[in-house]
Short mmCIF file of C-alpha atoms and ligand atoms in Angstrom, two decimals:
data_model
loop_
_atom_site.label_atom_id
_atom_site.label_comp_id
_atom_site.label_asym_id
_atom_site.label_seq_id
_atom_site.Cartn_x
_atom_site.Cartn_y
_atom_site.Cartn_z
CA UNK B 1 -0.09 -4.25 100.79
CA UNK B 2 2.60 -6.31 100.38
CA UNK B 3 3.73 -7.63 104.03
CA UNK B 4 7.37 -9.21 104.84
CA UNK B 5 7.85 -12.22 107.76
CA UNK B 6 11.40 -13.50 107.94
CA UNK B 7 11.46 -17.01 110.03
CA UNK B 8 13.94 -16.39 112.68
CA UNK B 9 17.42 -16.58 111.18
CA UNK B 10 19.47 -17.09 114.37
CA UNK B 11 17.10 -20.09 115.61
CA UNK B 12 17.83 -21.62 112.01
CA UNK B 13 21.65 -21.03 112.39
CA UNK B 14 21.62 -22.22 115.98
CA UNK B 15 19.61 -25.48 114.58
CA UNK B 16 22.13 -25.57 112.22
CA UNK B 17 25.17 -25.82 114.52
CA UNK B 18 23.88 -28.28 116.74
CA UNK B 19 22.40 -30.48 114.17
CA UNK B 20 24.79 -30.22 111.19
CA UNK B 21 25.61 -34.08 111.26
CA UNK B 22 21.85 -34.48 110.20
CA UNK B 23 20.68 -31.94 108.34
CA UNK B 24 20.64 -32.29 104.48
CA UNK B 25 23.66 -31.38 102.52
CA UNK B 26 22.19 -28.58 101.01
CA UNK B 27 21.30 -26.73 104.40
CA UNK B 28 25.08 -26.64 105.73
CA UNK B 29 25.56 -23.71 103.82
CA UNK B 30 23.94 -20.15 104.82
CA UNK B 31 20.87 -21.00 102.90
CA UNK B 32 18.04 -18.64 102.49
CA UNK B 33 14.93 -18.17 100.35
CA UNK B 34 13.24 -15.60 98.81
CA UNK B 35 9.02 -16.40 97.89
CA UNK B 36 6.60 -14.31 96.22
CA UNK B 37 3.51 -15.47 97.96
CA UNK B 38 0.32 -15.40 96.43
CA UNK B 39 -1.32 -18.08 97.94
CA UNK B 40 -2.99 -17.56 101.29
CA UNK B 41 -0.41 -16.19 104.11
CA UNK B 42 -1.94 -18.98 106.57
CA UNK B 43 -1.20 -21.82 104.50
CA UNK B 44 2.31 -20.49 103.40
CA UNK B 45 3.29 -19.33 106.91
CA UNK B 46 2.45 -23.18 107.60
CA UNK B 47 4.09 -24.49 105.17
CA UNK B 48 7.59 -22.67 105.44
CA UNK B 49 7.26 -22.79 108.93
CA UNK B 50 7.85 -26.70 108.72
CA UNK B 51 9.97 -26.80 105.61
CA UNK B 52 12.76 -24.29 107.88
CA UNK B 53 12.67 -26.94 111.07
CA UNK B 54 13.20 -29.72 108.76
CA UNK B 55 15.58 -28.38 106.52
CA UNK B 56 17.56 -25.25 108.23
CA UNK B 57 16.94 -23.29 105.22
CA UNK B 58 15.74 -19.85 106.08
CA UNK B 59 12.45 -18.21 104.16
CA UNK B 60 11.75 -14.85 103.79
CA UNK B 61 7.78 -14.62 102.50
CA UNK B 62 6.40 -11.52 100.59
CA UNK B 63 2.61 -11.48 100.50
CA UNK B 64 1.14 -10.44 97.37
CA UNK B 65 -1.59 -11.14 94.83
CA UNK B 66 -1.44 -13.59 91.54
CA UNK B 67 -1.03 -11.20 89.29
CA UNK B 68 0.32 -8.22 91.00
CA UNK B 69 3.44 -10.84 91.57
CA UNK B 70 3.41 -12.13 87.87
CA UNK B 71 3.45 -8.53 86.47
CA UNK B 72 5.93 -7.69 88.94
CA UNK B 73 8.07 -10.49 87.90
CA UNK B 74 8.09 -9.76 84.38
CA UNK B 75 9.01 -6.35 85.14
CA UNK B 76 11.97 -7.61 87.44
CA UNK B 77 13.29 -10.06 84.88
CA UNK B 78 16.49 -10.94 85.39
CA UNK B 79 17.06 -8.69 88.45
CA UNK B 80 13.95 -10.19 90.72
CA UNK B 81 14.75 -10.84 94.35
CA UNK B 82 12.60 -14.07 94.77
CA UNK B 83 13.29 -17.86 94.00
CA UNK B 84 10.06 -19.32 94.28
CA UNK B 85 6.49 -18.40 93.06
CA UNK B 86 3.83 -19.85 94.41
CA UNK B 87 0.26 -18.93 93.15
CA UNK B 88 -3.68 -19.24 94.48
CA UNK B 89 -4.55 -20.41 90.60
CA UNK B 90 -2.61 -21.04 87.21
CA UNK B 91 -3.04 -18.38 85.15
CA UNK B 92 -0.37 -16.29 86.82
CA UNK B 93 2.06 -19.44 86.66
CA UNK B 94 0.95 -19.22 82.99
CA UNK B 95 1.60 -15.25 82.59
CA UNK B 96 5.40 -15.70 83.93
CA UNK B 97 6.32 -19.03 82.06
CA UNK B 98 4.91 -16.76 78.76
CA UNK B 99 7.84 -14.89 79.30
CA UNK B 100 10.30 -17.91 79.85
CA UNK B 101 10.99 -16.78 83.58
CA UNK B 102 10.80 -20.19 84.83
CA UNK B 103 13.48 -23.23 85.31
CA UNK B 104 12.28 -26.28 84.69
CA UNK B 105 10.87 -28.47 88.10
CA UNK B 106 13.18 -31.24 89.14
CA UNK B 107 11.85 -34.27 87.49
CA UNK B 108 11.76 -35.63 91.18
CA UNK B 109 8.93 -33.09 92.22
CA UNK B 110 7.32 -33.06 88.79
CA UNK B 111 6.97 -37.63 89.77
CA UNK B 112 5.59 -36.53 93.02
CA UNK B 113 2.30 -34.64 91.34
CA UNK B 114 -0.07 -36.51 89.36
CA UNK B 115 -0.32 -35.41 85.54
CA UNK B 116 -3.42 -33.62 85.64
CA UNK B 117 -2.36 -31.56 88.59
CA UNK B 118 0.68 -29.92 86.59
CA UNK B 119 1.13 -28.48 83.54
CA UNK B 120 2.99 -30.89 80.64
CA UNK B 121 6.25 -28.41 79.98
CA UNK B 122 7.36 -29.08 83.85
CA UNK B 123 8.30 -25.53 84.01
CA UNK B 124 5.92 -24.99 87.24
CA UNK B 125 3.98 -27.62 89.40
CA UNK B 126 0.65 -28.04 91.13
CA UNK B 127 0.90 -27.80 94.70
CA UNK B 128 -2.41 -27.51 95.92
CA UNK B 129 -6.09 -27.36 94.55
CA UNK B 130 -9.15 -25.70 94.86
CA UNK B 131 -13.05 -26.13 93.55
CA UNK B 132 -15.48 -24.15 92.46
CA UNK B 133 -18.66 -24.15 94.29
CA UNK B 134 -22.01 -22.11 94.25
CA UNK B 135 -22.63 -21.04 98.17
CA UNK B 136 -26.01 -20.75 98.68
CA UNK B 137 -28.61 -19.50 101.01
CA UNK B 138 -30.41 -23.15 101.97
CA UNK B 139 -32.79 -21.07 104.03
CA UNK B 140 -34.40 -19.77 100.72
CA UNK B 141 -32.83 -21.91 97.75
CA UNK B 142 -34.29 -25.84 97.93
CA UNK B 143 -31.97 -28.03 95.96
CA UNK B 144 -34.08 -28.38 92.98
CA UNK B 145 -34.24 -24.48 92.44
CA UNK B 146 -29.89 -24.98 92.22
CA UNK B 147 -28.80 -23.92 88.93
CA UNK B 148 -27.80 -27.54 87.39
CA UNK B 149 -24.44 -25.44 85.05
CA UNK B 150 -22.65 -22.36 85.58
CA UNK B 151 -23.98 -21.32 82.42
CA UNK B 152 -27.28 -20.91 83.85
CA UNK B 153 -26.31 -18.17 86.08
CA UNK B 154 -26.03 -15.18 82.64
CA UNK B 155 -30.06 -16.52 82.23
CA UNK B 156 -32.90 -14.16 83.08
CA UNK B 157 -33.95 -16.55 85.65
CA UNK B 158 -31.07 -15.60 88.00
CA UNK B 159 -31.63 -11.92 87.19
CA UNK B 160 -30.16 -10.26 90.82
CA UNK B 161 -29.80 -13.41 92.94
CA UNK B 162 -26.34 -14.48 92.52
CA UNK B 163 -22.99 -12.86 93.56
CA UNK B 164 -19.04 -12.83 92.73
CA UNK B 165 -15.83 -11.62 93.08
CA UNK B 166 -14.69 -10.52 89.69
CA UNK B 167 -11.67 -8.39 90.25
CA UNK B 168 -9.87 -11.05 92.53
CA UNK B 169 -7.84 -13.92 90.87
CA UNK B 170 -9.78 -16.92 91.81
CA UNK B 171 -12.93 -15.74 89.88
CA UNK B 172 -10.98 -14.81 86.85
CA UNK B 173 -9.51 -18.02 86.99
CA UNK B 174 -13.14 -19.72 86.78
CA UNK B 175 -13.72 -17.57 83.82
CA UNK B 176 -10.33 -18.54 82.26
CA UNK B 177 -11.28 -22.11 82.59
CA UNK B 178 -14.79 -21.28 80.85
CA UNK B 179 -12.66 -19.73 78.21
CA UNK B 180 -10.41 -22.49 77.19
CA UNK B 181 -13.84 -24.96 77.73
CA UNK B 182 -16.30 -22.94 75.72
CA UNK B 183 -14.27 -20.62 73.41
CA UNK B 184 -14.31 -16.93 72.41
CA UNK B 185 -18.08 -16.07 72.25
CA UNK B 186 -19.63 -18.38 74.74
CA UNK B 187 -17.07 -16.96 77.37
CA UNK B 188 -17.76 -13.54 76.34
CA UNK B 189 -21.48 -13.94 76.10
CA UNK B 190 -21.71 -15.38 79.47
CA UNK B 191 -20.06 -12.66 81.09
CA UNK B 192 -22.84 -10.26 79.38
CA UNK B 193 -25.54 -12.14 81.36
CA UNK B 194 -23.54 -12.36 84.11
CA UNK B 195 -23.44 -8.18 84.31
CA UNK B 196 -27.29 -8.21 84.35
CA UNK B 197 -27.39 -10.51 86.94
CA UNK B 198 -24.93 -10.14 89.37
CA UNK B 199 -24.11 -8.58 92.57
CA UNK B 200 -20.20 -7.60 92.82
CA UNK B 201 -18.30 -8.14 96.19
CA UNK B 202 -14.43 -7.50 97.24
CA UNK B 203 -13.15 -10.56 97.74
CA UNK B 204 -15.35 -14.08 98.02
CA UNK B 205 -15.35 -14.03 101.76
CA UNK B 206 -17.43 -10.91 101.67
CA UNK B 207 -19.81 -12.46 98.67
CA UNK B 208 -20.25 -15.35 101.16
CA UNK B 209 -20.96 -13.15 104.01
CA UNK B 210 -23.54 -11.80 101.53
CA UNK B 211 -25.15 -14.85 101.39
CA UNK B 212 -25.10 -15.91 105.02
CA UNK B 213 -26.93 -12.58 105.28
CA UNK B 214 -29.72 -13.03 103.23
CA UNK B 215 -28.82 -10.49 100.88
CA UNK B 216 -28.13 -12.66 97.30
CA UNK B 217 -29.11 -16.22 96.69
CA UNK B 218 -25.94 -17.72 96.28
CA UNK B 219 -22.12 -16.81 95.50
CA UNK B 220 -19.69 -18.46 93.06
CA UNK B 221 -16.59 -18.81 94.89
CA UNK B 222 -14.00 -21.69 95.34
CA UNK B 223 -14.82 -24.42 98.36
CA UNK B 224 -12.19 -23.40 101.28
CA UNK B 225 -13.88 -20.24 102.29
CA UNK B 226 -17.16 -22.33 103.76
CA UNK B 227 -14.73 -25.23 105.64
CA UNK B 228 -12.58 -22.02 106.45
CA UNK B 229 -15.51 -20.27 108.37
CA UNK B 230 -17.33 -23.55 109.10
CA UNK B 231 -13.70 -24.84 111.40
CA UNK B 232 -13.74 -21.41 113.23
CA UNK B 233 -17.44 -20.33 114.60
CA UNK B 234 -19.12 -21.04 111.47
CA UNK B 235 -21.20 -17.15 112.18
CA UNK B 236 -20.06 -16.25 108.41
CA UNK B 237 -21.77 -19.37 106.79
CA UNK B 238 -24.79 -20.65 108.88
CA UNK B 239 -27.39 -20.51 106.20
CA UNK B 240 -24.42 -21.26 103.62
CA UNK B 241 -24.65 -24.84 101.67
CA UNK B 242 -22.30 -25.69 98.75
CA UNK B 243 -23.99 -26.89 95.41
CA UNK B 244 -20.98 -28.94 93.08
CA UNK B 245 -22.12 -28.71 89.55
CA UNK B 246 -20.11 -31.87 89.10
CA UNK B 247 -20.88 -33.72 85.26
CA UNK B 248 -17.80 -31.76 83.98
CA UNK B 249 -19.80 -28.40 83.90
CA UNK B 250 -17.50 -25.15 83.40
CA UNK B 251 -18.52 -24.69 87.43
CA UNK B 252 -16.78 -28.07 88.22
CA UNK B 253 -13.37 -26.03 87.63
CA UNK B 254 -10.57 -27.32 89.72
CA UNK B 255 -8.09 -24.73 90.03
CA UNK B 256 -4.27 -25.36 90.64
CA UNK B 257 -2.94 -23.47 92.81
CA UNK B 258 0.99 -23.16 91.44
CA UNK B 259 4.70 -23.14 92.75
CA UNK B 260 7.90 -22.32 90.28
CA UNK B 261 11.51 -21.62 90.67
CA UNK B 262 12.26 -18.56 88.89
CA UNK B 263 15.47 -18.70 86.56
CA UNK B 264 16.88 -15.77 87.81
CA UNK B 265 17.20 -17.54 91.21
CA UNK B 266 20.25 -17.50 92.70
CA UNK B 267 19.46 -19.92 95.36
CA UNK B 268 18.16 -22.55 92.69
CA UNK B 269 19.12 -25.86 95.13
CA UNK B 270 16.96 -24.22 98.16
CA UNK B 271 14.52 -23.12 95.90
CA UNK B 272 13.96 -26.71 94.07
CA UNK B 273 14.02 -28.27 97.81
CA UNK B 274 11.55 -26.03 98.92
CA UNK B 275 8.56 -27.22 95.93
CA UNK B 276 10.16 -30.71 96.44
CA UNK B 277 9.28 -30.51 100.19
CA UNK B 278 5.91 -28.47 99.18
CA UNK B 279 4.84 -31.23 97.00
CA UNK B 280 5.84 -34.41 98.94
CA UNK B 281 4.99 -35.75 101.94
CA UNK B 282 5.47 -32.46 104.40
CA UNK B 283 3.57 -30.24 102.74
CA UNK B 284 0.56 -32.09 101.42
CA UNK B 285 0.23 -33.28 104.77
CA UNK B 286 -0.02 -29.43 106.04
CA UNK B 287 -3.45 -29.40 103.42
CA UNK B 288 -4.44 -32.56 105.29
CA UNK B 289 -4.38 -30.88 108.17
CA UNK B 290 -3.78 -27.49 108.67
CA UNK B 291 -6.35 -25.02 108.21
CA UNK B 292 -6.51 -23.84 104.36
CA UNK B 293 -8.96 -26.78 103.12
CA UNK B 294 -7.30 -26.58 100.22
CA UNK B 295 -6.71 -30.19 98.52
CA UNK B 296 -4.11 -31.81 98.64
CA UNK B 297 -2.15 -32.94 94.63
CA UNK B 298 0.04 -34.71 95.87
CA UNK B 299 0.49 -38.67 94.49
CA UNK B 300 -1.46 -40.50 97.17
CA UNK B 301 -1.72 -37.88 99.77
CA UNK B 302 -5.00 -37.49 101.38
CA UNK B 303 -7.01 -34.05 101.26
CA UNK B 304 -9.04 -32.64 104.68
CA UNK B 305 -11.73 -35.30 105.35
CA UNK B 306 -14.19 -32.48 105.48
CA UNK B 307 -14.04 -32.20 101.69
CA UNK B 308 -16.25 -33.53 98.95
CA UNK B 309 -13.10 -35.79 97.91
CA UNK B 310 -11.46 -34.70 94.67
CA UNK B 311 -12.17 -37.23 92.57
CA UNK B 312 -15.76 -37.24 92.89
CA UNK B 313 -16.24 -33.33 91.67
CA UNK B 314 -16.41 -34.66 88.40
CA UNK B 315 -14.21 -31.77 87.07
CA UNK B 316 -14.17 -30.61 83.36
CA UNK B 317 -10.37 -31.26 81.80
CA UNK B 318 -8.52 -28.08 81.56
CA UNK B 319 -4.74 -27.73 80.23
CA UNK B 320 -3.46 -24.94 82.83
CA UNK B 321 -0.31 -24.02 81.05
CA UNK B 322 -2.91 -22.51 78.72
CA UNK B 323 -4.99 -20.21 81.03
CA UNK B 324 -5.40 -17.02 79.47
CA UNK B 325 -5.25 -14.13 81.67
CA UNK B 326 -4.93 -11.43 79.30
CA UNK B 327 -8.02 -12.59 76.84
CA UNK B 328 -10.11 -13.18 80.30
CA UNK B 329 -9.61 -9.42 81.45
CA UNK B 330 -10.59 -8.62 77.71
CA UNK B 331 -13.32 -10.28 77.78
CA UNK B 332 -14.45 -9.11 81.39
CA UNK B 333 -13.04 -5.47 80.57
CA UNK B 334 -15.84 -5.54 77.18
CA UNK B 335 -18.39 -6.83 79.44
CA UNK B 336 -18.41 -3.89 82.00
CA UNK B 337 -17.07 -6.24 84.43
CA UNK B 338 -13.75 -4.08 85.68
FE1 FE2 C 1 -8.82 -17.55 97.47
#
């Protein structure tokens, strides 16, 4: 499952030569990278795509899952091949700084992402961001039928309508944020109602699809899949709207997506350059517009205009250092969820 794309060395070494009057300092040496990816492939291929022209340094990507990577980190310790980190959400970010696996963030990145977007240690950094939204069929479901809070969703009322994702990362995530909003009990009570009601999928593009198909009411996922299939033919999502619970509800979640510099690294410079270059200017504008629809963190950058702009979801606060995976798969575990 994991996959391996290596940007092409010689072109970076030939860039090299010819431009090494203007290349950065830190790329005149035979710099290379290793990342544990986690977040989508598109939006990393994009991203170290442009961060190699710029800077010369070569990237080799592994393509993984949050907490397949995390786990394997931990195991790897001291011995683990990659530099960077970079997550879909924040409990994984959470699971490896646990174990003290991170260096800190140059203070210089850290500046470049607003406080809420990162968590307070500076061990790992925000570097993109990503809402939760119930898809729904708006062929069946008139707005005033919406559920108006996540919570909602374990009621009777919603009794075989809905649909989710629960073994994948970005619906644990939800739950983790539900969790550290709602405590112990509610969490674990919610999930109960949830197993009565729901419909699981593999993966949220296929809960979507599910939708779009008439075959549940509505799906909660996170925003980007809808733009996603809306920017390409749109077939997946025709009879898809988004419903925001907005008003701080535990379904207003805005989940970072993380990047970290492992202290193992033996490339620490490239690897720091990299989240710098991830964080500022280059790479926020890739979220502007490339095609993840992911939002943008980054200290004045702009998300994709085709978003519901970040600061009116109306997003509960949630401290993301403290995401806890382990209680969450618990809770989900007790609740005939996995
Ligand atoms: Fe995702």
């Amino acid at each position: 499952m994991s996959t391996v794309f290596t940007l092409s060395a010689g072109a970076a070494a030939l860039g090299l030569s010819i431009l090494a009057g203007s290349v950065p300092a830190s790329a005149q040496v035979a710099d290379s990278i290793t990342i544990y990816n986690a977040q989508h492939e598109g939006l990393t291929k994009e991203w170290v795509e442009a961060f190699t022209e710029e800077t010369g340094i070569v990237v080799t990507v592994r393509n993984g899952s949050d907490l397949e990577f995390a786990n394997q980190i931990v195991q790897e310790g001291a011995n683990s091949p990659a530099d960077v980190f970079l997550t879909e959400n924040s409990p994984a970010m959470a699971l490896v700084d646990g174990k003290g696996l991170f260096e800190p963030v140059d203070q210089a990145t850290l500046d470049q992402v607003p406080e809420g977007f990162r968590p307070g240690n500076g061990h790992w950094v925000g570097i993109a961001a990503r809402s939760t939204v119930f898809a729904y069929d708006k062929t069946k479901l008139l707005e005033d039928k919406l559920p108006k809070s996540m919570l909602d969703l374990a009621k009777p009322e919603w009794k075989g309508r809905w649909a989710a994702s629960p073994s994948g990362a970005d619906f644990q995530a939800i739950v983790g944020a539900l969790l550290q909003l709602k405590g112990e009990q509610a969490a674990g009570e919610w999930l109960k109602g949830m197993k009565e009601n729901f419909t699981a999928y593999r993966g949220n593009s296929t809960a979507m699809k599910a939708v779009n198909a008439g075959q549940t009411e509505g799906a909660l996922i996170y925003h980007y899949y809808y733009f996603g299939d809306q920017a390409k033919t749109g077939e997946n999502s025709k009879n898809v709207a988004l419903h925001y619970f907005k008003n701080q509800d535990p379904g207003a979640f805005v989940s970072i997506s993380g990047g970290g510099v492992l202290a193992s690294s033996k490339h620490k410079e490239q690897a720091q350059a990299f989240l710098k270059w991830v964080t500022g200017k280059g790479g926020q504008t890739v979220l502007r517009d490339g095609t993840s629809f992911e939002y943008a963190v980054g200290k004045g950058e702009a998300s994709n205009k085709a978003l519901v702009p970040l600061a009116d979801l109306q997003a509960p606060k949630v401290e993301p250092s403290t995401l806890n995976n382990a209680k969450v798969t618990d809770l989900m575990t007790a609740a005939g969820l996995l």
